[in-house]
Short mmCIF file of C-alpha atoms and ligand atoms in Angstrom, two decimals:
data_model
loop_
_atom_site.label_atom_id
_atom_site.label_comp_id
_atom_site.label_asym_id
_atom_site.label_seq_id
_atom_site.Cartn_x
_atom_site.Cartn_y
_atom_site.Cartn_z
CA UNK A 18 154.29 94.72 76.52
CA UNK A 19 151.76 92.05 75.50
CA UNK A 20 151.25 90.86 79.07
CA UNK A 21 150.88 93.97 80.26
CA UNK A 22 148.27 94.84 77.86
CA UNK A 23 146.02 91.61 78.57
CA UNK A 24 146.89 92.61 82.52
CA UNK A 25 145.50 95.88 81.90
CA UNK A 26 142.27 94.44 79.69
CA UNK A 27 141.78 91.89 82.24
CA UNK A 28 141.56 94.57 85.09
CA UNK A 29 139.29 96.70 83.42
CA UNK A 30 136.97 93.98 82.16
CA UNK A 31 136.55 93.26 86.17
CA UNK A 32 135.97 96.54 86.87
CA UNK A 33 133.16 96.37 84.61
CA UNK A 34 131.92 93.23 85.75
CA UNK A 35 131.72 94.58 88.90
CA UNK A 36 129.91 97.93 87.99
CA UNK A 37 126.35 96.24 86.82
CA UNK A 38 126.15 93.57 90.06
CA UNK A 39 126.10 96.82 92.26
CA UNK A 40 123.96 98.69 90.38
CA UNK A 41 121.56 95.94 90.04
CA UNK A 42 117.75 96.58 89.21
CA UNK A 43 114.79 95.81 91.16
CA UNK A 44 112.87 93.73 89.22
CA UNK A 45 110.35 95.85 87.59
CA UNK A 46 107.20 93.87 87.32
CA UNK A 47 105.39 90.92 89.28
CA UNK A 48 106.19 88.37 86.62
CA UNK A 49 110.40 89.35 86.91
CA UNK A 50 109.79 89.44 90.43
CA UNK A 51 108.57 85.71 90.77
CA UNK A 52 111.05 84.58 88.28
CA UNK A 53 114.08 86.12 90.46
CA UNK A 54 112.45 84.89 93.91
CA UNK A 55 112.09 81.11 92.23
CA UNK A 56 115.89 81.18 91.95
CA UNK A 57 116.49 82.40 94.93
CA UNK A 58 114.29 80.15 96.87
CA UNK A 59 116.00 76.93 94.58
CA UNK A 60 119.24 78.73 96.15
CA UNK A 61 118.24 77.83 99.73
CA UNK A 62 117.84 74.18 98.84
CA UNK A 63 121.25 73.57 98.45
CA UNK A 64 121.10 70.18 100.24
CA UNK A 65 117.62 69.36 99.72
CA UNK A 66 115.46 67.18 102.26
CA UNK A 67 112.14 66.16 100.66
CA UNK A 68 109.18 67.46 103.03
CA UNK A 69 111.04 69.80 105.04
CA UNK A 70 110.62 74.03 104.14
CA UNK A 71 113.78 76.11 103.58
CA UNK A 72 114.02 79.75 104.10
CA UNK A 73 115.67 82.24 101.17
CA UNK A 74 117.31 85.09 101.28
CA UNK A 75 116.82 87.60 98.79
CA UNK A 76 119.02 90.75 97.59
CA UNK A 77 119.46 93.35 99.38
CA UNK A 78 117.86 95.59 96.83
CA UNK A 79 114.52 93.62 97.73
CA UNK A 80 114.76 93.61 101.63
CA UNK A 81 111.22 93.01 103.07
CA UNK A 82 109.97 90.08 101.03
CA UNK A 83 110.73 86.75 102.59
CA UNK A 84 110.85 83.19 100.81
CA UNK A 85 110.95 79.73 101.46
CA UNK A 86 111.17 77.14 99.18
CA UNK A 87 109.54 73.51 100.07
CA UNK A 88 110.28 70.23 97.61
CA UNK A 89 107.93 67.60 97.45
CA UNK A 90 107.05 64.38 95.74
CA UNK A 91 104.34 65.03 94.15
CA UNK A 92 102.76 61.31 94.77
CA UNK A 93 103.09 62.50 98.32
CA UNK A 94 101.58 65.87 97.80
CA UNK A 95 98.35 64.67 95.96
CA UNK A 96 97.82 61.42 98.82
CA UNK A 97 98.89 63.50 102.12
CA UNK A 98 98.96 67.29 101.24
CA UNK A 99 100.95 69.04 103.53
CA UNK A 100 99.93 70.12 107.08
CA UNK A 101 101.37 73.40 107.31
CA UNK A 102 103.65 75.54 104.84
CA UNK A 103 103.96 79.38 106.92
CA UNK A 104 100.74 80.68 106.29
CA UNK A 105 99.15 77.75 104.37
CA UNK A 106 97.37 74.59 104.68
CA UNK A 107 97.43 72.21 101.68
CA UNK A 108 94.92 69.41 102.09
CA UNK A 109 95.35 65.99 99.81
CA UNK A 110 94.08 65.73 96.94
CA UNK A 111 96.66 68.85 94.98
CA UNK A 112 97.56 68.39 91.69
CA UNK A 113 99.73 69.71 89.25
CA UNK A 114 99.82 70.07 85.38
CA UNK A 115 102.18 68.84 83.98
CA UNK A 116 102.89 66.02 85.03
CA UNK A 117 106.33 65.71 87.44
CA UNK A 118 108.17 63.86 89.64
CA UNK A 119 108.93 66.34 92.13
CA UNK A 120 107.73 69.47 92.72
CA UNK A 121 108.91 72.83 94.87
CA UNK A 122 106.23 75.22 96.49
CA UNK A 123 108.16 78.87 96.22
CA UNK A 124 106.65 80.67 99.13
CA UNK A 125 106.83 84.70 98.92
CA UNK A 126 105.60 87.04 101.88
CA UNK A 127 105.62 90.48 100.06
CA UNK A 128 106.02 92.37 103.39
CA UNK A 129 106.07 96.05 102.30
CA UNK A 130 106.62 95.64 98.84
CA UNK A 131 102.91 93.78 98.19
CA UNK A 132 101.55 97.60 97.37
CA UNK A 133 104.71 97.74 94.60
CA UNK A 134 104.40 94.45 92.72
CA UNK A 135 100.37 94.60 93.50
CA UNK A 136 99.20 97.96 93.26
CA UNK A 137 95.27 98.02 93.80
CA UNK A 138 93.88 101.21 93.42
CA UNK A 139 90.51 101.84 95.92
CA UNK A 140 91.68 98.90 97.71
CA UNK A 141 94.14 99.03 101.15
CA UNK A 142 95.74 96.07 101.87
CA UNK A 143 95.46 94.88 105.45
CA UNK A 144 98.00 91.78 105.27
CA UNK A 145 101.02 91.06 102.73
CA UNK A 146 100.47 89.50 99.97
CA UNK A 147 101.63 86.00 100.03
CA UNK A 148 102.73 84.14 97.01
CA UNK A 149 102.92 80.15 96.41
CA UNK A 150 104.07 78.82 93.04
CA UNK A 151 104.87 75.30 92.15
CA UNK A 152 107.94 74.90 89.75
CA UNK A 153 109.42 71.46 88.72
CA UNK A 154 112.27 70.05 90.98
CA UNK A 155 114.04 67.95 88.63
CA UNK A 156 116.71 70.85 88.26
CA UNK A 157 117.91 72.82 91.40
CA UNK A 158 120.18 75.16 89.60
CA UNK A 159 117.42 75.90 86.51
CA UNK A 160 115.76 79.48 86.37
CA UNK A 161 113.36 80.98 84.00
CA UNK A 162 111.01 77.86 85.20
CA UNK A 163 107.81 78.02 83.80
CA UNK A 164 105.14 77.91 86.83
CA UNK A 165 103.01 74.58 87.19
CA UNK A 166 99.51 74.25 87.21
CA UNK A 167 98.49 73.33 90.57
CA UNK A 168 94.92 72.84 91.77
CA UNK A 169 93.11 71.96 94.47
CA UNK A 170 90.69 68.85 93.05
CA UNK A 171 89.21 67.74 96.81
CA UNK A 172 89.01 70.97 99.52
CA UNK A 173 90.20 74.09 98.99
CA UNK A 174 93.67 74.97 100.04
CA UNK A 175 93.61 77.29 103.64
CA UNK A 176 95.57 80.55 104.04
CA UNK A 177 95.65 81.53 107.79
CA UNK A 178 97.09 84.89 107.76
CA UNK A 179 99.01 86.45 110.92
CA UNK A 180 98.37 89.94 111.56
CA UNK A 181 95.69 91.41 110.36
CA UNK A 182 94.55 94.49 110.52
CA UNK A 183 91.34 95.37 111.20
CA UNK A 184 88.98 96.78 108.64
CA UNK A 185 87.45 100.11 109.60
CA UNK A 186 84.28 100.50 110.75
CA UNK A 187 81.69 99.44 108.47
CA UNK A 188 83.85 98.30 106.05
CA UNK A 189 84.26 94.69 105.12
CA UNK A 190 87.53 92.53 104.34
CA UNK A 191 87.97 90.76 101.19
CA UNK A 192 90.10 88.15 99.99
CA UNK A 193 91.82 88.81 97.24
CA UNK A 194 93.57 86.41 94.89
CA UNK A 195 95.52 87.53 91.52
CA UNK A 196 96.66 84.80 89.20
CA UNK A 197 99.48 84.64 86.88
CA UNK A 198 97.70 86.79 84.43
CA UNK A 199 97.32 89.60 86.64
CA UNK A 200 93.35 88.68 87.00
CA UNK A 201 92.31 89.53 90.28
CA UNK A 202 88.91 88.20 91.98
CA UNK A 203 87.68 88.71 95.67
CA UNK A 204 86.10 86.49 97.95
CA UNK A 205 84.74 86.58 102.04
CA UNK A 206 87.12 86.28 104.30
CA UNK A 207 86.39 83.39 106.65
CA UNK A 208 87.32 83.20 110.85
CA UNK A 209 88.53 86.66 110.52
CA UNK A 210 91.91 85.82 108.87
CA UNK A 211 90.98 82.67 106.80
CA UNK A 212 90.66 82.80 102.66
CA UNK A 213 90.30 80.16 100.38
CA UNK A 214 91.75 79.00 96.71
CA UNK A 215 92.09 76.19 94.52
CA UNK A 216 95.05 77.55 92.64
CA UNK A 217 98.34 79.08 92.58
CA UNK A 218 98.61 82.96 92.56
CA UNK A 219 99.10 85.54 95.09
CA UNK A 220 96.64 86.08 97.81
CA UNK A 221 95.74 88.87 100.23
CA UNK A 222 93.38 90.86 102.87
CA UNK A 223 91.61 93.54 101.26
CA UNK A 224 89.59 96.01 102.48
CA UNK A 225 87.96 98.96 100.16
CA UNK A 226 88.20 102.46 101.18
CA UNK A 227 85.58 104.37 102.52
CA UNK A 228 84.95 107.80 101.99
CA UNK A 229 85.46 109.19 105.73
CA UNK A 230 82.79 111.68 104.59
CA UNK A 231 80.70 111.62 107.73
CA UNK A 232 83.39 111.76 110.37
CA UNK A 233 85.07 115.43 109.74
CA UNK A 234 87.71 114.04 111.48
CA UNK A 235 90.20 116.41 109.23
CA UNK A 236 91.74 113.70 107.18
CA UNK A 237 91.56 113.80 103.38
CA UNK A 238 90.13 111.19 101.71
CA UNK A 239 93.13 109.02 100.12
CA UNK A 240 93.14 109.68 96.38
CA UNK A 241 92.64 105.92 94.97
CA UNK A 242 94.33 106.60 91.68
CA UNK A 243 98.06 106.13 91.01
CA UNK A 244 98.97 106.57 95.06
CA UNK A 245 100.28 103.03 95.30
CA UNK A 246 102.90 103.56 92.68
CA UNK A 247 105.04 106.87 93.75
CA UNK A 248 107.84 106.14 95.36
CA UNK A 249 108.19 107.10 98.59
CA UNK A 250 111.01 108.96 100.73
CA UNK A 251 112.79 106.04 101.11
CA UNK A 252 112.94 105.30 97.73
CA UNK A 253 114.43 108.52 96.94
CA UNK A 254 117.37 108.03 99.29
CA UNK A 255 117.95 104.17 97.91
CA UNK A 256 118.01 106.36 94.18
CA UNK A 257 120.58 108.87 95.54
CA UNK A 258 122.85 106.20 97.21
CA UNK A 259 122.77 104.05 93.90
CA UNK A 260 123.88 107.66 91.93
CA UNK A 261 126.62 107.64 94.58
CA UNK A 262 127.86 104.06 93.78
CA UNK A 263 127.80 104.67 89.93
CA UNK A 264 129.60 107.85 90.59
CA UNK A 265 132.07 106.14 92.51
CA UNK A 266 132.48 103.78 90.63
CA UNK A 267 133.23 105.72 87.31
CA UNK A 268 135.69 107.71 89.37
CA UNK A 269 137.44 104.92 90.81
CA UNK A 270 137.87 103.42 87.46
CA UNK A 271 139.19 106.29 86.22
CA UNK A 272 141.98 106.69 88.81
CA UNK A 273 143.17 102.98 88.15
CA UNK A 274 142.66 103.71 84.35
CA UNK A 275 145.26 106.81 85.47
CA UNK A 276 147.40 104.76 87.76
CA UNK A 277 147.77 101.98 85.21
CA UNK A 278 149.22 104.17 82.58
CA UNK A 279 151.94 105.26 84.93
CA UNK A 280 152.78 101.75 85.14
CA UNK A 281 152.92 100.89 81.43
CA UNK A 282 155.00 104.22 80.80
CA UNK A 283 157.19 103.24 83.70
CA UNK A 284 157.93 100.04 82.74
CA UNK A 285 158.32 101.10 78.93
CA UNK A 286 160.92 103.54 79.94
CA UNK A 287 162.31 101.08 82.54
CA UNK A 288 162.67 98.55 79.37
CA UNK A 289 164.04 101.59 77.16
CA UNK A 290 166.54 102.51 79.34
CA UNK A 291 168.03 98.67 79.50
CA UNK A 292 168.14 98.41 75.27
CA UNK A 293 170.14 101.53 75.84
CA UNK A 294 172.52 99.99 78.16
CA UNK A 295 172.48 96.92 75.36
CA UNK A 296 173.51 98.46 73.22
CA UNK A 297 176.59 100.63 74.88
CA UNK A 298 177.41 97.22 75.56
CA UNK A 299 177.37 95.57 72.47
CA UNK A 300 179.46 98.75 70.93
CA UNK A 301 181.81 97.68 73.48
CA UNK A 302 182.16 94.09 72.51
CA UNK A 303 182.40 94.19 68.59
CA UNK A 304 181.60 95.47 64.72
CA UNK A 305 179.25 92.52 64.16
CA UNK A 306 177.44 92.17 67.17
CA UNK A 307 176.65 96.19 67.26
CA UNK A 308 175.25 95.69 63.58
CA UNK A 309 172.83 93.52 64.17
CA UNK A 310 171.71 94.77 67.12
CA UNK A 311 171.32 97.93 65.74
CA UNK A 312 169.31 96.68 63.11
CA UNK A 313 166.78 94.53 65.58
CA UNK A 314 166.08 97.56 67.91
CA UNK A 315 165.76 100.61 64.99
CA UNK A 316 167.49 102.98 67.59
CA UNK A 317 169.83 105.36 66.43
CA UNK A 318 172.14 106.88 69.22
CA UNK A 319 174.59 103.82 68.73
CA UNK A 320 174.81 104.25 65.31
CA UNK A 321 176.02 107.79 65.43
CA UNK A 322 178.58 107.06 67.98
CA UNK A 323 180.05 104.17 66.37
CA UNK A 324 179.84 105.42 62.57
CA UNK A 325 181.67 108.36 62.56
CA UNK A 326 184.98 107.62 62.84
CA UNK A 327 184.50 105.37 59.29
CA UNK A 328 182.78 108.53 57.92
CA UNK A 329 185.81 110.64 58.98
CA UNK A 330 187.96 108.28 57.20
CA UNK A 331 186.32 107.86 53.64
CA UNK A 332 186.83 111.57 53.22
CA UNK A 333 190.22 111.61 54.30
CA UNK A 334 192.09 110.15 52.23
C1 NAG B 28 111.57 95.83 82.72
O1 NAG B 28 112.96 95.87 82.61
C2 NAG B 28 113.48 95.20 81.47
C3 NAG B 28 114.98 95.26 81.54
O2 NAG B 28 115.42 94.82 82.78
C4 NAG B 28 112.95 95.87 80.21
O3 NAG B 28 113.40 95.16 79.09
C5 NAG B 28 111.43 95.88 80.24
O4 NAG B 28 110.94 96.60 79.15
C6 NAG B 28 110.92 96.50 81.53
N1 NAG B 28 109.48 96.34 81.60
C7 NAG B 28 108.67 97.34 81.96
C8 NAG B 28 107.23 97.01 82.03
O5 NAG B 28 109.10 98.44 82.23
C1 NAG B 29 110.72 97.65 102.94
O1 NAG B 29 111.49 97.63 104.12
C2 NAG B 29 112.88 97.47 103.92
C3 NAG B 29 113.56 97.44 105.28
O2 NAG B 29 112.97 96.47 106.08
C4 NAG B 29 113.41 98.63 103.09
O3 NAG B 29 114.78 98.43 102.83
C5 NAG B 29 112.65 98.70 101.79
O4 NAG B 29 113.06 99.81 101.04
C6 NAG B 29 111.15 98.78 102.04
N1 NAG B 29 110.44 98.71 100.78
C7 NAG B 29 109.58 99.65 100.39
C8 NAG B 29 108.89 99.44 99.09
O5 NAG B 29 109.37 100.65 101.06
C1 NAG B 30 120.10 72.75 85.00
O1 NAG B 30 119.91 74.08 84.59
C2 NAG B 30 121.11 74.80 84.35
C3 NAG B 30 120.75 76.24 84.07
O2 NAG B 30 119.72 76.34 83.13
C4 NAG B 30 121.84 74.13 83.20
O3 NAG B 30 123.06 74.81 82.97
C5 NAG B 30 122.13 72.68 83.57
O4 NAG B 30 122.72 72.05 82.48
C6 NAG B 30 120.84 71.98 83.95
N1 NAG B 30 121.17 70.64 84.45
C7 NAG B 30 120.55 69.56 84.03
C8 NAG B 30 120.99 68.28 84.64
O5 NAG B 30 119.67 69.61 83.17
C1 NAG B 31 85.92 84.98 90.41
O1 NAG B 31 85.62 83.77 91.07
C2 NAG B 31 84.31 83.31 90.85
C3 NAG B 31 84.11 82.10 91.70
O2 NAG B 31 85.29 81.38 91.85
C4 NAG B 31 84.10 83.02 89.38
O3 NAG B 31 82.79 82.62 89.13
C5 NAG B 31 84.41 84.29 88.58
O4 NAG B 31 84.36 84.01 87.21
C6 NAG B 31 85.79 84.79 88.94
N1 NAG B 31 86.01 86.06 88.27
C7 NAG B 31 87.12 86.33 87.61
C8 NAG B 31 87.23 87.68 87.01
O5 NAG B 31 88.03 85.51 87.48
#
């Protein structure tokens, strides 16, 4: 009985185990988001080769965004920079604060989810945002890193971005840069696709919107209030299908939680039913033995069998 019980807490404890990884959350703000991509990113460094980038993969839930994650000594990234990292060029002369060994540049492209984590109302973005954070290197496996200070300290470092759209006409692109606290700043975009920064943050194409006012082309004017945060039709669906899961999963748990008390009343009766064969047997074999039995097991049917006859005979004589 005690085995079965631990069998049966075991099972469920799984089942619950099981319930939150498929119902997992979306991180719900930019700071969660960077601390779930830095593990991620560690996660693709498994065997690590200084100098050389790594791409992540991140859960499903966050499909879109894509990582890589780039260790360096940081003796080697201050002297020699690094030529190209995807969209960015670090030139010598980087620096972080603190102090460390060895370093990893977390690269994030936001793909369609830079609107989400970066909502900037009047603003339409005309590239991803792109993301590069230094984090110490010194543990792979760590997460909740705090970010390191990097900056710049001889020439700026150089985003090239692929893919630009263009700015409608008459309106000018800006580079945009947020940093960790969520300040954002613009500057001009350079080359067409070129910005600029001596610090870590996130980084982007920007491009205000215009009032279409003179060209009646039909089209309303975007509203520039909250529009970047509803969720779109697509989001609904990836709601309904996590309902589903939960649902499912609350049902299937129920229908083991069913199926497993079958078992333990099964195998209680099963174990019932061979006491009661004990015992005829032991009411076979002898006085003494059926006693104590009898006693261990508190079941009566033996007894009455077996005592009557000595009843019968104390009030016959
Ligand atoms: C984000 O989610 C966490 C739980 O995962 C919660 O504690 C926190 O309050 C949420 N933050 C916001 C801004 O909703
Ligand atoms: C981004 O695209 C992926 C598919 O490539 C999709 O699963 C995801 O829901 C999209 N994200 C947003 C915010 O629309
Ligand atoms: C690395 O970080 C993990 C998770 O925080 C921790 O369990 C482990 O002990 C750390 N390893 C070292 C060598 O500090
Ligand atoms: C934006 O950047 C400029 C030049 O780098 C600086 O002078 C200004 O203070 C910054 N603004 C904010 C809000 O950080």
């Amino acid at each position: 009985m005690g085995l079965l019980r631990s069998l049966v807490m075991m099972l469920l404890r799984l089942w619950f185990l099981w319930l939150p990884v498929h119902g997992a959350q979306r991180p719900n703000s930019s700071h969660e988001l960077d601390a779930l991509l830095q593990d991620y990113a560690y996660k693709a460094l498994a065997p690590p080769k200084t100098g050389l980038p790594y791409d992540g993969a991140v859960p499903s839930e966050l499909n879109g965004i894509k990582i890589a994650a780039l260790r360096l000594r940081s003796g080697s990234l201050r002297r020699k920079g690094v030529d190209m990292y995807k969209e960015f060029v670090i030139p010598p002369g980087v620096i972080e604060q603190p102090y460390v060994e060895r370093l990893v540049l977390v690269y994030q492209n936001l793909g369609n989810w830079s609107r989400r984590y970066y909502p900037l109302s009047g603003y339409t973005y005309l590239a991803p945002v792109l993301g590069l954070l230094a984090y110490d290197a010194s543990n792979l496996t760590a997460t909740n890193l705090p970010v390191l200070d990097i900056k710049a300290s001889e020439k700026p470092i150089t985003m090239k971005f692929s893919d630009v759209k263009s700015a409608p006409d008459g309106s000018i692109a800006k580079c945009v840069w947020f940093d960790l606290q969520g300040n954002r700043n613009f500057s001009n975009v350079a080359s067409g696709n070129e910005c600029f920064t001596i610090q870590q943050g996130h980084f982007s194409i920007v491009v205000e919107y215009t009032a279409p006012s003179p060209a009646p082309s039909g089209e309303a004017p975007a509203p520039s209030g909250q529009a970047p945060n509803v969720p779109g039709p697509s989001e609904h669906g990836k709601n309904n299908s996590k309902v589903w899961i939960i649902v499912g999963s609350v049902l299937g748990g129920i229908l083991l939680l069913v199926l497993l008390s079958f078992l333990v009343l099964w195998v209680h009766k099963l174990k019932e039913r061979k006491k009661m064969q004990q015992m005829e047997r032991a009411a076979d074999v002898g006085e003494a033995l059926q006693m104590t039995l009898v006693g261990e097991m508190k079941a009566p049917i033996a007894m009455v069998t077996r005592t009557q006859p000595t009843i019968e005979s104390e009030y016959v004589p």
